[in-house]
């Protein structure tokens, strides 16, 4: 019973009431979302062996072009088609070598199911509350938050990072 209560209390504290409450392990050290106050944030679930993997190139281009007002955070996940089987070190090497990724990348997490990471639980709940489509149907679903940490849009995995659908929020 004590374990159950502890788990419930821990889950409640990890869920967060703002994106800025989250700190996650990153491939290059911890990612503290509170440092992104004042910038838009795009959160993307990624995979190295997916038909959408070439989006890394345009995600990097988007980040480079708008990094004064936008941060992109990638979350590798193996939830869909076992398309992210690598270790965190392998993922980091792949992203660096194949796509020269410089935007922050979190350690591999689960973005769906019973073991969903707290940040993805939070984002999915925010999307549902706002009536947005859940973008986490496959790899490379995208959440966009404004400069105040409010979810303002979601984009399907097929939406290209440099598409007008996304750029209209940044221009």
Short mmCIF file of C-alpha atoms in Angstrom, two decimals:
data_model
loop_
_atom_site.label_atom_id
_atom_site.label_comp_id
_atom_site.label_asym_id
_atom_site.label_seq_id
_atom_site.Cartn_x
_atom_site.Cartn_y
_atom_site.Cartn_z
CA UNK A 1 0.00 0.00 0.00
CA UNK A 2 2.85 2.41 0.83
CA UNK A 3 4.42 1.66 -2.55
CA UNK A 4 1.15 2.40 -4.34
CA UNK A 5 0.72 5.72 -2.52
CA UNK A 6 4.33 6.69 -3.21
CA UNK A 7 3.87 5.85 -6.91
CA UNK A 8 0.69 7.92 -7.15
CA UNK A 9 2.30 10.91 -5.42
CA UNK A 10 5.40 10.63 -7.60
CA UNK A 11 3.30 10.41 -10.78
CA UNK A 12 1.34 13.51 -9.75
CA UNK A 13 4.50 15.51 -9.12
CA UNK A 14 6.14 14.40 -12.35
CA UNK A 15 3.19 15.33 -14.53
CA UNK A 16 3.79 19.04 -14.18
CA UNK A 17 1.42 21.95 -14.54
CA UNK A 18 3.53 23.78 -17.09
CA UNK A 19 6.03 22.75 -19.74
CA UNK A 20 8.54 24.77 -17.73
CA UNK A 21 8.24 22.29 -14.83
CA UNK A 22 9.89 19.54 -16.86
CA UNK A 23 13.52 18.48 -16.72
CA UNK A 24 14.46 15.44 -18.78
CA UNK A 25 17.68 13.52 -19.37
CA UNK A 26 19.22 14.57 -22.67
CA UNK A 27 21.79 12.98 -24.95
CA UNK A 28 24.15 15.86 -23.98
CA UNK A 29 23.09 16.41 -20.37
CA UNK A 30 19.79 17.36 -18.76
CA UNK A 31 17.23 19.44 -20.64
CA UNK A 32 15.52 21.99 -18.39
CA UNK A 33 12.49 23.42 -20.16
CA UNK A 34 12.40 26.46 -17.85
CA UNK A 35 15.38 27.92 -19.74
CA UNK A 36 13.20 28.13 -22.86
CA UNK A 37 10.83 30.73 -21.42
CA UNK A 38 10.38 33.43 -24.04
CA UNK A 39 10.97 31.03 -26.96
CA UNK A 40 8.60 28.87 -28.91
CA UNK A 41 9.18 25.15 -28.35
CA UNK A 42 8.60 22.36 -30.86
CA UNK A 43 8.63 18.88 -29.38
CA UNK A 44 8.99 15.97 -31.82
CA UNK A 45 9.07 12.22 -31.24
CA UNK A 46 11.82 10.84 -33.46
CA UNK A 47 13.13 7.53 -34.78
CA UNK A 48 16.25 6.62 -36.74
CA UNK A 49 14.78 3.89 -38.96
CA UNK A 50 11.50 5.45 -40.09
CA UNK A 51 10.32 6.65 -43.48
CA UNK A 52 10.02 10.07 -41.80
CA UNK A 53 13.62 10.06 -40.53
CA UNK A 54 14.78 12.45 -43.31
CA UNK A 55 12.74 15.11 -41.46
CA UNK A 56 15.79 15.48 -39.22
CA UNK A 57 17.35 17.50 -42.05
CA UNK A 58 14.47 19.99 -42.19
CA UNK A 59 14.11 20.06 -38.39
CA UNK A 60 17.76 21.12 -38.22
CA UNK A 61 17.19 23.73 -40.97
CA UNK A 62 14.14 25.07 -39.11
CA UNK A 63 16.12 25.23 -35.89
CA UNK A 64 19.04 27.02 -37.52
CA UNK A 65 16.81 29.56 -39.24
CA UNK A 66 14.64 30.39 -36.21
CA UNK A 67 16.81 29.52 -33.20
CA UNK A 68 16.61 33.06 -31.87
CA UNK A 69 12.91 32.44 -31.17
CA UNK A 70 12.42 28.65 -31.46
CA UNK A 71 13.93 25.61 -29.80
CA UNK A 72 13.27 22.12 -31.11
CA UNK A 73 13.55 19.18 -28.73
CA UNK A 74 13.67 15.67 -30.16
CA UNK A 75 12.45 12.69 -28.16
CA UNK A 76 13.64 9.39 -29.61
CA UNK A 77 11.04 6.67 -29.08
CA UNK A 78 10.70 3.04 -30.11
CA UNK A 79 6.89 2.93 -29.86
CA UNK A 80 6.09 2.60 -33.56
CA UNK A 81 7.35 -0.28 -35.66
CA UNK A 82 10.43 -0.74 -33.43
CA UNK A 83 12.05 1.98 -35.58
CA UNK A 84 14.29 3.34 -32.82
CA UNK A 85 16.07 0.23 -31.51
CA UNK A 86 19.40 1.94 -30.76
CA UNK A 87 20.90 2.93 -27.44
CA UNK A 88 21.14 6.60 -26.48
CA UNK A 89 24.79 6.62 -27.62
CA UNK A 90 23.85 5.07 -30.98
CA UNK A 91 21.03 7.60 -31.44
CA UNK A 92 23.38 10.49 -30.67
CA UNK A 93 25.98 9.18 -33.15
CA UNK A 94 23.32 8.67 -35.84
CA UNK A 95 21.80 12.15 -35.43
CA UNK A 96 25.21 13.82 -35.45
CA UNK A 97 26.77 11.83 -38.28
CA UNK A 98 23.79 11.50 -40.63
CA UNK A 99 21.95 14.80 -40.06
CA UNK A 100 24.32 17.11 -38.12
CA UNK A 101 21.61 17.65 -35.49
CA UNK A 102 22.44 20.49 -33.09
CA UNK A 103 19.03 20.99 -31.45
CA UNK A 104 18.53 19.34 -28.03
CA UNK A 105 17.79 15.62 -28.08
CA UNK A 106 16.37 13.83 -25.04
CA UNK A 107 17.24 10.30 -24.08
CA UNK A 108 14.97 7.61 -25.53
CA UNK A 109 11.52 7.49 -23.91
CA UNK A 110 8.07 6.04 -24.46
CA UNK A 111 5.57 8.45 -26.06
CA UNK A 112 2.48 6.19 -25.88
CA UNK A 113 1.03 3.44 -23.74
CA UNK A 114 1.24 2.45 -20.10
CA UNK A 115 4.85 3.56 -19.81
CA UNK A 116 4.35 6.97 -21.44
CA UNK A 117 6.88 9.55 -20.25
CA UNK A 118 5.39 12.27 -18.02
CA UNK A 119 6.16 15.05 -20.53
CA UNK A 120 4.29 13.21 -23.28
CA UNK A 121 1.38 12.49 -20.94
CA UNK A 122 1.25 16.21 -20.19
CA UNK A 123 1.43 17.22 -23.88
CA UNK A 124 -1.21 14.68 -24.93
CA UNK A 125 -3.54 15.88 -22.16
CA UNK A 126 -2.99 19.51 -23.21
CA UNK A 127 -3.79 18.62 -26.83
CA UNK A 128 -6.98 16.81 -25.81
CA UNK A 129 -8.10 19.72 -23.58
CA UNK A 130 -7.62 22.16 -26.45
CA UNK A 131 -9.34 19.94 -29.02
CA UNK A 132 -6.16 19.44 -31.06
CA UNK A 133 -5.48 16.25 -32.93
CA UNK A 134 -3.09 13.93 -31.13
CA UNK A 135 0.10 14.04 -33.25
CA UNK A 136 1.58 10.96 -31.59
CA UNK A 137 0.19 8.46 -34.05
CA UNK A 138 3.61 7.61 -35.51
CA UNK A 139 7.19 8.89 -35.44
CA UNK A 140 7.75 12.63 -36.01
CA UNK A 141 4.47 13.94 -34.57
CA UNK A 142 4.95 17.55 -33.46
CA UNK A 143 3.71 19.78 -30.63
CA UNK A 144 4.23 23.55 -30.89
CA UNK A 145 4.18 25.75 -27.80
CA UNK A 146 4.24 29.55 -27.77
CA UNK A 147 6.70 31.83 -25.94
CA UNK A 148 4.66 31.45 -22.74
CA UNK A 149 4.65 27.65 -22.80
CA UNK A 150 1.08 27.29 -24.09
CA UNK A 151 0.33 24.57 -26.62
CA UNK A 152 -0.81 26.36 -29.78
CA UNK A 153 -0.72 23.65 -32.46
CA UNK A 154 -0.05 20.01 -33.21
CA UNK A 155 1.17 18.58 -36.49
CA UNK A 156 0.90 15.10 -37.89
CA UNK A 157 4.00 12.98 -38.51
CA UNK A 158 3.71 13.68 -42.24
CA UNK A 159 3.79 17.48 -41.81
CA UNK A 160 7.18 18.61 -43.06
CA UNK A 161 9.11 20.91 -40.69
CA UNK A 162 9.57 23.63 -43.34
CA UNK A 163 5.94 23.50 -44.50
CA UNK A 164 3.82 26.64 -44.63
CA UNK A 165 1.57 25.02 -42.00
CA UNK A 166 4.44 25.32 -39.50
CA UNK A 167 6.19 28.42 -40.85
CA UNK A 168 3.07 30.56 -40.49
CA UNK A 169 3.53 30.33 -36.71
CA UNK A 170 7.12 31.56 -36.92
CA UNK A 171 6.90 34.42 -39.41
#
